[in-house]
Amino acid sequence: VQLVESGGGLVQAGGSLRLSCAASGLTFSNHDMGWFRQAPGKEREFVATTTWSGGTYYSDSVKGRFTISRDNAKNTVYLQMNSLKPEDTALYYCAGTSRYNYAKDGAAYDYWGQGTQVTVSS
């Protein structure tokens, strides 16, 4: 199984980025897919998840600003990030699980990507 994130970069506060995560080696349509992030010196944090059927759930810190979506035909999950803040700066990871729905705990996920860096300047 391979999850490959892309789309990170440097953006000014208030700007937008769209992250992508391309999955291979798994039955994508059977998996919930999540986004997590980890800032330097901080623990990994749940961001958002989408169920195999397209349901979504967000952390309070990103609700209303970020949108998670998936394209099962392309085996890809996206994270549209708007109104970015400096505190959104982190390494963003995508993850997949077939064992749980709407999981916020990273331990529920079986597969992880290598991450893509998002830096928001003030």
Coordinates of C-alpha atoms in Angstrom, one line a residue:
V1 CA 0.0 0.0 0.0
Q2 CA 1.2 3.5 -0.9
L3 CA -0.2 6.9 0.0
V4 CA 1.5 9.8 -1.6
E5 CA 0.6 13.4 -0.5
S6 CA 1.2 16.5 -2.6
G7 CA 0.1 20.1 -2.8
G8 CA 1.9 21.5 0.2
G9 CA 3.8 24.7 0.2
L10 CA 4.3 28.2 1.5
V11 CA 1.3 30.5 1.6
Q12 CA 0.4 33.8 3.3
A13 CA -2.2 33.9 6.1
G14 CA -5.7 34.0 4.6
G15 CA -4.6 32.1 1.5
S16 CA -5.6 28.6 0.3
L17 CA -4.0 25.3 -0.6
R18 CA -5.3 22.1 -1.9
L19 CA -3.7 18.9 -0.7
S20 CA -4.0 15.6 -2.6
C21 CA -3.3 12.0 -1.5
A22 CA -3.1 9.4 -4.2
A23 CA -3.6 5.8 -2.9
S24 CA -2.4 2.5 -4.5
G25 CA -2.3 -1.1 -3.4
L26 CA -5.6 -1.0 -1.5
T27 CA -9.3 -1.1 -2.3
F28 CA -9.7 2.6 -1.9
S29 CA -13.5 2.6 -2.1
N30 CA -13.6 0.4 1.0
H31 CA -11.5 2.7 3.2
D32 CA -12.2 5.7 5.3
M33 CA -9.5 8.3 4.6
G34 CA -8.2 10.9 7.0
W35 CA -5.9 13.9 7.2
F36 CA -3.7 14.5 10.2
R37 CA -1.0 17.1 10.9
Q38 CA 1.9 17.5 13.2
A39 CA 3.7 20.8 14.0
P40 CA 7.2 20.9 15.3
G41 CA 7.3 20.0 19.0
K42 CA 3.6 19.0 19.1
E43 CA 1.7 15.8 18.9
R44 CA 0.0 14.6 15.8
E45 CA -3.5 16.1 15.5
F46 CA -6.6 14.9 13.7
V47 CA -7.8 17.3 11.0
A48 CA -10.6 15.6 9.0
T49 CA -11.9 12.3 7.7
T50 CA -14.1 11.0 5.0
T51 CA -15.9 7.7 5.1
W52 CA -15.9 5.2 2.3
S53 CA -19.4 6.5 1.4
G54 CA -18.4 10.2 1.5
G55 CA -19.4 11.2 5.0
T56 CA -17.2 13.8 6.6
Y57 CA -16.0 14.8 10.0
Y58 CA -13.7 17.7 11.0
S59 CA -11.8 18.9 14.0
D60 CA -13.2 22.0 15.6
S61 CA -10.0 23.9 14.7
V62 CA -10.6 23.6 10.9
K63 CA -14.4 23.3 10.7
G64 CA -15.7 25.8 8.2
R65 CA -12.3 26.5 6.7
F66 CA -11.2 23.1 5.4
T67 CA -13.1 20.6 3.2
I68 CA -12.2 17.0 2.7
S69 CA -13.4 15.1 -0.4
R70 CA -12.6 12.0 -2.3
D71 CA -12.7 10.7 -5.8
N72 CA -13.0 6.9 -5.7
A73 CA -12.4 6.7 -9.5
K74 CA -9.0 8.3 -9.1
N75 CA -8.2 6.7 -5.7
T76 CA -7.5 10.2 -4.4
V77 CA -8.5 12.1 -1.3
Y78 CA -8.3 15.9 -1.1
L79 CA -8.1 18.6 1.5
Q80 CA -9.1 22.0 0.4
M81 CA -7.7 24.5 3.0
N82 CA -9.1 28.1 3.0
S83 CA -8.5 31.0 5.3
L84 CA -5.2 29.6 6.4
K85 CA -3.7 30.7 9.6
P86 CA -0.1 30.5 10.9
E87 CA -1.2 27.9 13.4
D88 CA -2.1 25.6 10.5
T89 CA 1.6 25.3 9.8
A90 CA 2.5 21.6 10.0
L91 CA 3.4 18.4 8.2
Y92 CA 0.1 17.0 6.8
Y93 CA -0.4 13.3 6.5
C94 CA -3.1 11.3 4.9
A95 CA -4.1 7.9 6.3
G96 CA -6.5 5.0 5.5
T97 CA -8.5 2.5 7.4
S98 CA -11.0 -0.2 6.6
R99 CA -11.7 -1.0 10.3
Y100 CA -13.3 2.1 11.5
N101 CA -15.6 4.9 10.4
Y102 CA -15.2 8.6 11.4
A103 CA -12.1 7.8 13.3
K104 CA -10.2 10.7 15.0
D105 CA -7.6 8.5 16.6
G106 CA -4.5 7.9 14.5
A107 CA -4.3 4.4 16.0
A108 CA -7.4 3.5 14.0
Y109 CA -5.6 4.0 10.7
D110 CA -3.5 1.2 9.1
Y111 CA -1.8 3.1 6.3
W112 CA 0.1 6.4 6.3
G113 CA 1.7 8.6 3.7
Q114 CA 5.0 10.4 4.2
G115 CA 3.5 13.8 4.6
T116 CA 3.5 17.2 2.8
Q117 CA 4.7 20.4 4.4
V118 CA 2.3 23.3 4.8
T119 CA 3.7 26.6 6.0
V120 CA 1.6 29.7 6.6
S121 CA 3.3 33.0 7.0
S122 CA 1.8 35.9 9.0

